[in-house]
Coordinates of C-alpha atoms in Angstrom, one line a residue:
X1 CA 133.8 68.5 79.9
X2 CA 133.3 72.2 80.6
X3 CA 129.9 73.7 79.9
X4 CA 129.1 77.4 79.4
X5 CA 125.6 78.7 80.2
X6 CA 124.3 82.3 79.7
X7 CA 122.1 83.5 82.4
X8 CA 120.1 86.8 82.4
X9 CA 119.1 88.9 85.4
X10 CA 115.5 89.7 85.1
X11 CA 115.7 93.2 86.6
X12 CA 117.9 96.3 86.6
X13 CA 120.0 95.7 89.7
X14 CA 121.6 99.2 89.5
X15 CA 118.3 101.1 89.8
X16 CA 116.8 98.7 92.2
X17 CA 119.7 98.6 94.6
X18 CA 120.0 102.4 94.6
X19 CA 116.5 102.7 96.2
X20 CA 117.4 100.4 99.1
X21 CA 118.0 102.1 102.5
X22 CA 120.0 99.4 104.3
X23 CA 123.2 99.1 106.2
X24 CA 126.4 97.3 105.1
X25 CA 125.8 94.8 108.0
X26 CA 122.3 94.0 106.7
X27 CA 123.7 93.4 103.3
X28 CA 126.3 91.0 104.6
X29 CA 123.6 89.3 106.7
X30 CA 121.6 88.5 103.5
X31 CA 124.6 86.5 102.2
X32 CA 124.9 84.7 105.5
X33 CA 121.2 83.9 105.4
X34 CA 121.6 82.4 101.9
X35 CA 124.4 80.2 103.3
X36 CA 122.2 79.0 106.2
X37 CA 119.4 78.3 103.8
X38 CA 121.8 76.2 101.8
X39 CA 122.3 74.0 105.0
X40 CA 125.8 75.4 105.7
X41 CA 127.1 74.8 109.2
X42 CA 130.5 76.5 108.8
X43 CA 130.5 80.1 107.4
X44 CA 133.4 82.5 107.1
X45 CA 133.1 86.2 106.4
X46 CA 136.3 88.0 105.4
X47 CA 136.4 91.8 105.4
X48 CA 139.2 93.4 103.4
X49 CA 140.0 96.9 104.5
X50 CA 141.6 99.9 102.7
X51 CA 142.1 103.1 104.7
X52 CA 139.9 101.7 107.5
X53 CA 137.0 101.2 105.1
X54 CA 135.8 97.9 103.6
X55 CA 137.0 97.5 100.0
X56 CA 135.8 93.9 99.4
X57 CA 134.1 91.0 101.2
X58 CA 134.3 87.3 100.8
X59 CA 131.7 84.9 102.2
X60 CA 132.6 81.2 102.2
X61 CA 130.4 78.3 103.3
X62 CA 130.1 74.5 103.2
X63 CA 126.4 74.5 102.1
X64 CA 124.7 72.7 99.2
X65 CA 125.9 75.4 96.8
X66 CA 124.5 76.7 93.5
X67 CA 122.4 73.8 92.5
X68 CA 120.4 74.3 89.3
X69 CA 117.4 75.4 91.3
X70 CA 119.4 77.8 93.4
X71 CA 121.2 79.2 90.3
X72 CA 117.9 79.8 88.5
X73 CA 116.5 81.6 91.5
X74 CA 119.6 83.8 91.8
X75 CA 118.9 85.4 88.5
X76 CA 115.2 86.2 89.3
X77 CA 114.6 89.3 91.4
X78 CA 111.6 88.8 93.8
X79 CA 112.0 85.0 93.3
X80 CA 109.4 82.9 95.1
X81 CA 112.0 80.2 95.8
X82 CA 111.8 80.8 99.6
X83 CA 108.3 82.3 99.8
X84 CA 107.1 79.8 102.3
X85 CA 109.6 80.9 104.9
X86 CA 109.1 84.6 104.2
X87 CA 111.8 85.1 101.7
X88 CA 111.4 88.2 99.4
X89 CA 113.9 87.1 96.8
X90 CA 115.8 90.4 96.9
X91 CA 118.7 89.6 99.3
X92 CA 121.5 89.5 96.7
X93 CA 120.3 92.7 95.2
X94 CA 121.3 94.4 98.5
X95 CA 125.0 93.6 97.7
X96 CA 124.9 96.0 94.8
X97 CA 124.0 98.9 97.1
X98 CA 127.7 98.8 98.2
X99 CA 129.6 96.8 95.5
X100 CA 129.8 96.9 91.7
X101 CA 130.6 93.3 91.1
X102 CA 129.7 89.8 92.4
X103 CA 132.0 86.8 91.8
X104 CA 130.6 83.3 92.6
X105 CA 132.5 80.0 92.9
X106 CA 130.5 77.0 94.0
X107 CA 130.8 73.2 94.3
X108 CA 127.5 71.3 94.3
X109 CA 125.9 67.9 93.7
X110 CA 124.1 67.3 90.4
X111 CA 123.0 63.9 89.1
X112 CA 125.0 62.3 91.8
X113 CA 128.2 64.0 90.8
X114 CA 130.1 67.0 92.3
X115 CA 130.3 69.9 89.9
X116 CA 131.8 73.3 90.0
X117 CA 130.6 76.6 88.6
X118 CA 131.8 80.2 88.5
X119 CA 130.5 83.5 87.1
X120 CA 130.8 87.3 87.4
X121 CA 127.8 89.6 87.6
X122 CA 128.7 93.3 87.5
X123 CA 126.1 95.8 88.6
X124 CA 125.7 97.4 85.2
X125 CA 125.4 94.1 83.2
X126 CA 122.3 91.9 83.2
X127 CA 123.9 88.8 81.5
X128 CA 126.5 86.5 83.0
X129 CA 128.4 83.5 81.5
X130 CA 128.3 80.6 83.9
X131 CA 131.1 78.1 83.5
X132 CA 130.3 74.6 84.8
X133 CA 132.4 71.5 85.0
X134 CA 132.8 68.3 86.9
X135 CA 135.6 68.3 89.6
X136 CA 137.5 65.7 91.4
X137 CA 136.7 66.6 95.0
X138 CA 134.4 65.4 97.9
X139 CA 134.2 68.9 99.4
X140 CA 131.2 71.2 98.9
X141 CA 132.3 74.8 99.1
X142 CA 130.8 78.0 97.9
X143 CA 132.4 81.5 98.0
X144 CA 130.9 84.8 97.1
X145 CA 133.2 87.8 96.6
X146 CA 131.8 91.3 96.6
X147 CA 134.3 93.6 95.0
X148 CA 134.7 97.1 93.5
X149 CA 133.4 98.9 96.5
X150 CA 131.4 102.1 95.8
X151 CA 134.0 104.8 96.8
X152 CA 131.6 107.6 97.6
X153 CA 129.9 105.6 100.4
X154 CA 133.1 105.1 102.5
X155 CA 131.3 102.9 105.0
X156 CA 133.0 100.4 107.3
X157 CA 132.3 97.8 109.8
X158 CA 134.3 95.5 112.1
X159 CA 134.1 91.8 113.2
X160 CA 132.7 92.7 116.6
X161 CA 130.1 95.0 115.1
X162 CA 129.1 92.4 112.5
X163 CA 128.9 89.7 115.2
X164 CA 126.5 91.6 117.3
X165 CA 124.4 92.5 114.3
X166 CA 124.2 88.9 113.1
X167 CA 123.3 87.6 116.6
X168 CA 120.4 90.1 116.7
X169 CA 119.2 89.9 113.1
X170 CA 119.5 86.1 112.7
X171 CA 118.9 85.0 116.3
X172 CA 115.7 83.0 115.5
X173 CA 117.4 81.2 112.6
X174 CA 120.5 80.4 114.7
X175 CA 118.3 79.2 117.6
X176 CA 116.3 77.0 115.3
X177 CA 119.5 75.4 113.9
X178 CA 120.8 74.8 117.4
X179 CA 117.5 73.2 118.5
X180 CA 117.6 70.8 115.5
X181 CA 121.1 69.7 116.4
X182 CA 122.8 71.4 113.4
X183 CA 124.3 74.6 115.0
X184 CA 125.9 77.2 112.7
X185 CA 129.4 78.5 113.3
X186 CA 130.3 81.9 111.8
X187 CA 133.9 83.2 111.7
X188 CA 134.4 86.9 111.0
X189 CA 137.8 88.2 110.1
X190 CA 139.2 91.6 108.9
X191 CA 142.4 92.0 106.8
X192 CA 144.7 94.8 106.0
X193 CA 146.7 93.4 103.1
X194 CA 147.5 89.8 103.9
X195 CA 147.5 90.3 107.6
X196 CA 144.4 89.4 109.7
X197 CA 144.0 92.2 112.2
X198 CA 140.8 91.2 114.0
X199 CA 138.7 88.0 114.4
X200 CA 135.4 87.1 116.0
X201 CA 133.3 84.0 116.0
X202 CA 129.7 83.1 116.6
X203 CA 129.8 79.6 118.2
X204 CA 127.1 77.4 119.6
X205 CA 127.7 78.8 123.1
X206 CA 126.8 82.3 121.8
X207 CA 123.3 81.1 120.9
X208 CA 121.1 81.5 123.9
X209 CA 118.6 78.8 125.1
X210 CA 114.9 79.5 124.9
X211 CA 113.7 79.3 128.5
X212 CA 110.0 79.3 127.7
X213 CA 107.7 79.1 124.6
X214 CA 104.1 80.1 124.8
X215 CA 101.7 79.4 121.9
X216 CA 98.4 81.2 121.6
X217 CA 95.8 81.9 118.9
X218 CA 94.1 85.1 117.9
X219 CA 91.5 85.8 115.2
X220 CA 92.5 87.9 112.2
X221 CA 89.6 88.7 109.9
X222 CA 87.8 85.4 109.4
X223 CA 90.7 83.2 110.2
X224 CA 92.6 82.2 113.4
X225 CA 96.3 82.5 113.4
X226 CA 98.9 80.9 115.7
X227 CA 101.5 83.1 117.5
X228 CA 104.5 81.9 119.5
X229 CA 106.3 84.0 122.1
X230 CA 109.8 82.9 122.8
X231 CA 111.2 84.0 126.2
X232 CA 115.0 84.1 126.5
X233 CA 117.3 85.1 129.4
X234 CA 121.0 85.6 128.8
X235 CA 122.2 85.5 132.4
X236 CA 125.8 85.9 131.5
X237 CA 125.2 89.4 130.1
X238 CA 126.4 92.2 132.4
X239 CA 123.9 94.6 130.9
X240 CA 120.4 94.8 132.4
X241 CA 118.3 95.1 129.3
X242 CA 115.3 93.9 127.3
X243 CA 115.1 93.3 123.5
X244 CA 111.9 92.5 121.6
X245 CA 111.2 91.7 118.0
X246 CA 108.9 90.2 115.4
X247 CA 110.2 87.1 113.5
X248 CA 109.5 87.6 109.8
X249 CA 111.3 85.5 107.2
X250 CA 113.4 84.1 110.0
X251 CA 114.8 87.6 110.6
X252 CA 114.4 89.6 113.8
X253 CA 112.5 92.9 113.1
X254 CA 112.4 95.4 116.0
X255 CA 110.3 95.8 118.0
X256 CA 106.8 94.9 119.2
X257 CA 107.3 97.1 122.2
X258 CA 107.0 100.3 120.1
X259 CA 104.5 98.8 117.7
X260 CA 102.1 97.8 120.5
X261 CA 102.8 100.8 122.8
X262 CA 104.4 98.7 125.6
X263 CA 107.3 99.4 128.0
X264 CA 109.2 96.4 129.1
X265 CA 112.1 96.5 131.5
X266 CA 114.1 93.9 133.3
X267 CA 112.2 92.8 136.5
X268 CA 114.4 94.5 139.0
X269 CA 117.3 97.0 138.8
X270 CA 119.6 94.7 140.8
X271 CA 118.8 91.7 138.6
X272 CA 121.4 91.6 135.8
X273 CA 120.9 89.9 132.5
X274 CA 119.6 90.4 129.0
X275 CA 116.0 89.4 128.3
X276 CA 114.9 88.7 124.7
X277 CA 111.3 88.3 123.6
X278 CA 110.5 87.2 120.1
X279 CA 107.0 87.0 118.6
X280 CA 106.8 84.4 115.7
X281 CA 103.9 83.8 113.4
X282 CA 103.5 82.6 109.8
X283 CA 101.3 85.7 109.4
X284 CA 104.4 87.9 109.5
X285 CA 106.0 86.0 106.6
X286 CA 103.4 87.6 104.4
X287 CA 105.4 90.2 102.5
X288 CA 102.4 92.5 102.8
X289 CA 103.3 93.2 106.4
X290 CA 107.0 93.9 106.2
X291 CA 109.0 96.6 104.4
X292 CA 111.3 95.8 101.5
X293 CA 114.4 96.0 103.6
X294 CA 112.7 94.1 106.5
X295 CA 113.5 96.9 108.9
X296 CA 110.0 97.0 110.4
X297 CA 106.7 95.2 110.5
X298 CA 104.0 97.2 108.7
X299 CA 100.8 96.8 110.7
X300 CA 98.9 100.1 110.4
X301 CA 95.5 100.7 112.0
X302 CA 93.8 101.1 108.6
X303 CA 94.8 97.7 107.0
X304 CA 92.6 94.7 107.1
X305 CA 94.8 93.1 109.7
X306 CA 95.5 95.7 112.3
X307 CA 92.2 96.7 113.9
X308 CA 92.1 98.2 117.4
X309 CA 90.5 95.0 118.8
X310 CA 93.3 92.8 117.4
X311 CA 96.0 95.1 118.6
X312 CA 94.6 95.3 122.1
X313 CA 94.2 91.5 122.2
X314 CA 97.8 90.9 121.1
X315 CA 99.0 93.6 123.6
X316 CA 97.1 92.0 126.4
X317 CA 98.3 88.5 125.7
X318 CA 101.9 89.5 125.5
X319 CA 101.6 91.5 128.7
X320 CA 100.1 88.5 130.4
X321 CA 102.8 86.0 129.2
X322 CA 105.9 88.2 129.9
X323 CA 104.6 89.1 133.3
X324 CA 104.1 85.4 134.1
X325 CA 107.6 84.7 132.9
X326 CA 109.1 87.4 135.1
X327 CA 107.1 86.0 138.0
X328 CA 108.9 82.8 137.6
X329 CA 112.3 84.3 136.9
X330 CA 112.3 86.9 139.6
X331 CA 109.4 86.6 142.0
X332 CA 110.6 89.6 144.0
X333 CA 109.8 92.0 141.2
X334 CA 106.1 92.2 142.3
X335 CA 107.2 93.6 145.7
X336 CA 109.7 95.9 143.9
X337 CA 106.9 97.5 141.9
X338 CA 104.9 98.0 145.1
X339 CA 107.9 99.7 146.8
X340 CA 108.1 102.2 143.9
X341 CA 104.5 103.2 144.5
X342 CA 105.1 103.4 148.3
X343 CA 108.1 105.6 147.7
X344 CA 106.1 108.0 145.5
X345 CA 103.3 108.3 148.0
X346 CA 105.9 108.9 150.8
X347 CA 107.6 111.7 148.9
X348 CA 104.4 113.1 147.4
X349 CA 101.5 112.6 149.9
X350 CA 99.1 114.5 147.6
X351 CA 99.1 111.4 145.3
X352 CA 97.7 109.1 148.0
X353 CA 94.1 109.6 147.0
X354 CA 92.2 107.0 145.0
X355 CA 92.0 109.4 142.0
X356 CA 95.8 109.4 141.7
X357 CA 96.1 105.7 142.5
X358 CA 93.9 105.1 139.4
X359 CA 96.4 107.1 137.3
X360 CA 99.3 105.0 138.7
X361 CA 97.3 101.9 137.9
X362 CA 97.1 102.9 134.2
X363 CA 100.9 103.2 134.1
X364 CA 101.3 99.8 135.7
X365 CA 99.1 98.2 133.0
X366 CA 101.4 99.6 130.3
X367 CA 104.6 98.6 132.0
X368 CA 106.0 95.1 132.3
X369 CA 108.8 94.2 134.7
X370 CA 110.4 97.0 136.6
X371 CA 108.3 100.1 136.7
X372 CA 110.2 103.4 136.4
X373 CA 109.3 105.9 139.1
X374 CA 109.7 108.8 136.7
X375 CA 107.3 107.3 134.2
X376 CA 104.6 107.3 136.9
X377 CA 105.5 110.9 138.0
X378 CA 105.4 112.1 134.4
X379 CA 101.8 110.7 134.0
X380 CA 100.8 112.2 137.4
X381 CA 102.2 115.6 136.4
X382 CA 100.2 115.4 133.1
X383 CA 97.1 114.6 135.1
X384 CA 97.8 117.5 137.5
X385 CA 98.3 119.9 134.5
X386 CA 94.9 118.8 133.0
X387 CA 93.2 119.3 136.4
X388 CA 94.9 122.7 136.9
X389 CA 93.9 124.0 133.5
X390 CA 90.3 123.0 134.0
X391 CA 90.3 124.5 137.5
X392 CA 91.8 127.8 136.3
X393 CA 89.4 128.0 133.4
X394 CA 86.5 127.5 135.8
X395 CA 87.9 130.1 138.3
X396 CA 88.5 132.7 135.5
X397 CA 84.9 132.3 134.3
X398 CA 83.5 132.9 137.8
X399 CA 85.8 135.9 138.5
X400 CA 84.6 137.6 135.3
X401 CA 81.2 137.9 136.8
X402 CA 80.6 141.2 138.5
X403 CA 78.7 139.5 141.3
X404 CA 78.7 135.8 142.2
X405 CA 75.1 134.7 142.1
X406 CA 73.5 133.1 145.2
X407 CA 73.0 129.7 143.4
X408 CA 76.8 129.5 142.8
X409 CA 77.6 129.2 146.5
X410 CA 78.4 125.4 146.2
X411 CA 80.6 126.1 143.1
X412 CA 82.5 128.8 145.1
X413 CA 83.1 126.4 148.0
X414 CA 84.2 123.7 145.5
X415 CA 86.7 126.1 143.9
X416 CA 88.1 127.1 147.2
X417 CA 88.7 123.4 148.1
X418 CA 90.4 122.9 144.7
X419 CA 92.6 125.9 145.3
X420 CA 93.7 124.4 148.6
X421 CA 94.3 121.1 147.0
X422 CA 96.4 122.7 144.2
X423 CA 98.5 124.7 146.8
X424 CA 99.1 121.6 148.9
X425 CA 100.4 119.7 145.8
X426 CA 102.8 122.5 144.9
X427 CA 104.0 122.7 148.5
X428 CA 104.5 118.9 148.7
X429 CA 106.7 119.1 145.5
X430 CA 108.7 121.9 147.1
X431 CA 109.2 119.9 150.2
X432 CA 110.6 117.0 148.2
X433 CA 113.0 119.4 146.5
X434 CA 114.2 120.6 150.0
X435 CA 114.7 117.0 151.1
X436 CA 116.9 116.3 148.1
X437 CA 119.0 119.4 148.9
X438 CA 119.4 118.2 152.6
X439 CA 120.4 114.7 151.4
X440 CA 123.0 116.2 149.1
X441 CA 124.4 118.4 152.0
X442 CA 124.5 115.2 154.2
X443 CA 126.5 113.4 151.5
X444 CA 129.0 116.3 151.3
X445 CA 129.4 116.1 155.1
X446 CA 129.8 112.3 155.1
X447 CA 132.3 112.4 152.2
X448 CA 134.2 115.2 153.9
X449 CA 134.1 117.1 150.7
X450 CA 137.0 119.5 150.8
X451 CA 135.9 122.0 148.1
X452 CA 134.1 125.0 149.5
X453 CA 132.9 125.8 145.9
X454 CA 130.7 122.6 146.1
X455 CA 129.2 123.8 149.4
X456 CA 128.7 127.3 148.0
X457 CA 126.9 126.1 144.9
X458 CA 124.5 124.0 147.0
X459 CA 123.2 127.2 148.6
X460 CA 123.2 129.3 145.5
X461 CA 125.0 129.5 142.1
X462 CA 128.0 131.7 142.3
X463 CA 128.4 135.1 140.6
X464 CA 124.6 135.7 140.4
X465 CA 122.5 138.6 141.7
X466 CA 118.8 138.8 142.4
X467 CA 116.6 141.8 143.3
X468 CA 113.6 139.8 144.7
X469 CA 112.8 136.7 146.6
X470 CA 113.1 133.4 144.7
X471 CA 112.8 129.7 145.5
X472 CA 116.0 129.1 143.5
X473 CA 118.2 129.6 146.5
X474 CA 118.6 127.3 149.5
X475 CA 119.0 129.9 152.3
X476 CA 116.3 128.1 154.2
X477 CA 119.1 125.7 155.2
X478 CA 120.1 128.4 157.7
X479 CA 116.7 129.9 158.4
X480 CA 113.4 130.2 156.5
X481 CA 113.1 133.9 157.2
X482 CA 116.1 134.6 154.9
X483 CA 113.9 133.6 152.0
X484 CA 112.2 137.1 152.1
X485 CA 115.2 139.1 151.0
X486 CA 115.0 142.1 148.7
X487 CA 118.5 141.9 147.3
X488 CA 120.8 138.9 147.0
X489 CA 124.4 138.6 145.7
X490 CA 126.6 135.5 145.4
X491 CA 130.4 135.9 145.2
X492 CA 130.1 139.7 144.7
X493 CA 132.7 142.3 145.7
X494 CA 131.6 144.6 148.6
X495 CA 131.9 147.7 146.6
X496 CA 129.3 146.4 144.1
X497 CA 127.0 145.3 146.9
X498 CA 127.0 148.7 148.6
X499 CA 126.6 150.6 145.3
X500 CA 123.5 148.6 144.4
X501 CA 121.9 148.8 147.9
X502 CA 122.8 152.4 148.9
X503 CA 124.5 154.2 146.0
X504 CA 128.0 155.1 145.0
X505 CA 130.3 155.6 147.9
X506 CA 133.9 156.3 148.9
X507 CA 135.8 153.0 148.9
X508 CA 138.6 151.7 151.2
X509 CA 141.0 148.8 151.1
X510 CA 138.2 146.3 151.8
X511 CA 136.0 147.3 148.8
X512 CA 137.3 144.5 146.6
X513 CA 136.7 141.8 149.2
X514 CA 134.2 139.2 148.0
X515 CA 131.3 137.9 150.2
X516 CA 130.4 134.3 149.4
X517 CA 126.7 135.2 150.0
X518 CA 125.1 138.5 150.8
X519 CA 121.4 139.0 151.6
X520 CA 119.6 142.2 152.3
X521 CA 116.0 142.3 153.6
X522 CA 113.9 145.1 155.0
X523 CA 112.3 145.1 158.4
X524 CA 108.5 145.1 158.0
X525 CA 108.0 147.8 160.7
X526 CA 110.8 150.1 159.6
X527 CA 110.6 150.7 155.9
X528 CA 113.8 152.7 155.6
X529 CA 116.0 150.5 157.7
X530 CA 117.5 147.2 156.6
X531 CA 119.0 144.0 158.0
X532 CA 121.6 142.0 156.1
X533 CA 123.1 138.5 156.2
X534 CA 126.6 137.5 155.1
X535 CA 127.5 133.8 154.6
X536 CA 131.1 132.7 154.5
X537 CA 132.0 129.1 153.5
X538 CA 135.1 127.3 154.6
X539 CA 136.2 123.9 153.2
X540 CA 135.3 121.0 155.5
X541 CA 138.9 119.9 155.2
X542 CA 140.4 123.2 156.3
X543 CA 142.8 123.4 159.2
X544 CA 141.8 124.7 162.6
X545 CA 143.8 127.9 162.1
X546 CA 142.2 128.5 158.7
X547 CA 138.7 128.1 160.1
X548 CA 139.5 130.2 163.3
X549 CA 141.0 133.0 161.2
X550 CA 137.7 133.2 159.3
X551 CA 136.0 134.5 162.4
X552 CA 138.2 137.5 162.7
X553 CA 138.3 138.1 159.0
X554 CA 134.5 138.5 158.7
X555 CA 134.5 141.2 161.3
X556 CA 137.2 143.2 159.4
X557 CA 136.1 142.4 155.8
X558 CA 132.4 142.6 156.1
X559 CA 130.9 143.9 159.4
X560 CA 133.1 147.0 159.6
X561 CA 132.8 147.9 155.9
X562 CA 129.0 147.5 155.8
X563 CA 128.4 149.4 159.0
X564 CA 130.6 152.3 157.7
X565 CA 129.0 152.6 154.2
X566 CA 125.3 151.8 154.7
X567 CA 123.9 154.3 157.2
X568 CA 120.4 152.8 157.5
X569 CA 121.8 149.4 158.4
X570 CA 120.4 147.8 161.6
X571 CA 121.5 144.2 162.4
X572 CA 124.2 142.3 160.6
X573 CA 124.1 138.5 160.8
X574 CA 127.2 136.6 159.7
X575 CA 127.3 132.9 159.3
X576 CA 130.5 130.9 158.9
X577 CA 129.8 127.3 157.7
X578 CA 132.5 124.7 157.9
X579 CA 133.5 121.8 160.2
X580 CA 133.2 122.6 163.9
X581 CA 135.2 120.3 166.1
X582 CA 136.4 120.5 169.7
X583 CA 139.7 122.0 168.9
X584 CA 138.0 124.9 167.0
X585 CA 135.4 125.4 169.7
X586 CA 138.2 125.9 172.3
X587 CA 140.0 128.3 170.0
X588 CA 136.8 130.3 169.4
X589 CA 136.0 130.4 173.2
X590 CA 139.3 132.2 173.7
X591 CA 138.1 134.8 171.2
X592 CA 134.9 135.4 173.4
X593 CA 132.6 133.1 171.4
X594 CA 130.0 131.2 173.4
X595 CA 128.2 127.9 172.7
X596 CA 124.6 128.3 171.4
X597 CA 121.9 125.6 171.5
X598 CA 121.3 123.0 168.8
X599 CA 120.0 119.4 169.0
X600 CA 122.5 118.2 166.5
X601 CA 125.8 119.6 167.5
X602 CA 127.4 122.9 168.4
X603 CA 126.9 126.5 167.2
X604 CA 129.4 129.0 168.4
X605 CA 128.1 132.6 168.7
X606 CA 129.6 136.0 169.1
X607 CA 128.2 139.6 169.3
X608 CA 130.3 142.4 167.9
X609 CA 128.9 145.4 169.7
X610 CA 130.7 148.1 167.7
X611 CA 129.1 147.0 164.4
X612 CA 125.9 145.4 165.9
X613 CA 127.0 142.2 164.2
X614 CA 125.8 138.7 165.2
X615 CA 128.4 136.2 164.2
X616 CA 127.6 132.4 164.2
X617 CA 130.0 129.5 163.4
X618 CA 127.8 126.6 162.3
X619 CA 129.1 123.1 161.8
X620 CA 128.1 121.2 158.7
X621 CA 126.6 118.3 160.9
X622 CA 124.5 120.8 162.9
X623 CA 123.3 122.5 159.7
X624 CA 122.2 119.1 158.3
X625 CA 120.4 118.0 161.5
X626 CA 118.6 121.3 162.1
X627 CA 117.5 121.5 158.4
X628 CA 116.1 117.9 158.7
X629 CA 114.2 118.7 161.8
X630 CA 112.4 121.7 160.3
X631 CA 111.8 119.8 157.0
X632 CA 110.3 116.7 158.8
X633 CA 108.1 118.9 161.0
X634 CA 106.6 120.9 158.1
X635 CA 106.3 117.7 156.0
X636 CA 104.5 115.8 158.8
X637 CA 102.0 118.7 159.2
X638 CA 101.3 118.7 155.4
X639 CA 100.9 114.9 155.3
X640 CA 98.5 114.9 158.3
X641 CA 96.5 117.6 156.7
X642 CA 96.3 115.7 153.4
X643 CA 95.4 112.4 155.3
X644 CA 92.6 114.2 157.1
X645 CA 91.3 115.7 153.9
X646 CA 91.3 112.2 152.3
X647 CA 89.4 110.7 155.2
X648 CA 86.7 113.5 154.9
X649 CA 86.5 112.9 151.2

């Protein structure tokens, strides 16, 4: 015989749900959690779409259903029904953040008989009529339909998105069920009308195995609390990543990395797989230490729990346990960390002193697994900045004195040494920059890059002009003396170049020709006279004829025009940079070029007497080799000097 029961919700769901800041996926997860708590092993989530947005949702499971105890708990907001496992008793209220009505149908066992109930609970109504009756079935089944979607939200999700969210949010719960031999299967489907358009499933194989569990105890106030760190490695994942989280109320709450100030990366860049570390404790089930929506663990410094000492103890213990786990999983990562340090010292020899090694050590203590070279460099640069600021302040104070007192002699010597140290550090950084440019030029050569624009931009950005020397350009690839220019133009027409150097002039047919690079620099002993350099780039993939014609073109386009329109011009140096092979060499020799010396290939040279122009054809391989020689020589001298200074110190 059918029975009607009136149940009253003990809170205003409309007002309460409007204050919740949660996602649609999290709201659905609350329904799935209820199913799992009801001992369901088969759960289905159906998403019904309208104009690509979710219009309604139906969650079906084979759990114990709405027993009298579960029914009573449903109508009590902040119920303590699941308090022991960290339940807040507000999960179903999150549904009303997105939907205006909840319809429940459930089969359950009461007094040894299977009964069925159903009811509607709209958001704006606090009372519901529950119809209950006996049914002739052996199947336990519960369905919850969330309908009347709030139109102004227009939020959607998809089966794959929801699957990934549930695997993250409920991972500990799913692992626990699998370990107990009762794995949960979750099917997720989306429908447009009656047609299923997408399906995903969380099966037993999707739930990773726990590779290592470590239990430890830490004091909190006057009590000791147990903590468990679960270490998981998903080797099938193609993504090299690390995920961490607290376990509170059987949910995953991110992340103890950020809370504790740790940086955890997979042990080596070449070792693929996803690492998951979960920190579990009954302490976190205390609602005092989680937000209402369980989006973060609240453990501020000022509470009774989170003192500095406890935080440091927890941080140190986690660092120790995860490092030990990585040692077992990928023993080579210890050597990989050492190689990162060696690489930094090789590139930046100024960081080889014990002072800087101590700074590097601080970064290593805060990093677990692979250590990022740029994290170390960032900390070293901050240390340099602090030192430089203190040094400059001390120097400024001394220079303000009209006369340096006799008793400040040692301070003066100390400042001089610091000045030298600062200069060497800046110089070492500049050498590293030069090496990176040479490596890039080598790659262009090896790849036979056919675009001359790429080669051009490596030397200097096109369509720019500078009136003074700058480290921005890479003219040192040709010769370091060209860095002292007083005028520089990239991809500029000859008329503009002459106008800016000498003044307005009468133009001819070559005035609109563009020089790839034009450099003017004054001779130190002759203030009124100038020298200039012109650089012409030719694609490495250009034909022999195209490269050979460049030699005659530079004489007509550049040398003659510059000589004619700049009266105080002395020497003209013209460089053509491209590929220089045997066929081109023979062609250039017939044009009166001769072979000049280089350890790394050929340079073909020509002197144009009429215009006092020195023309050089430089192969890309030769340019790379000569640049490397000069760089390695200067860098060796700098490293030797720093090593000697370190030994004296």
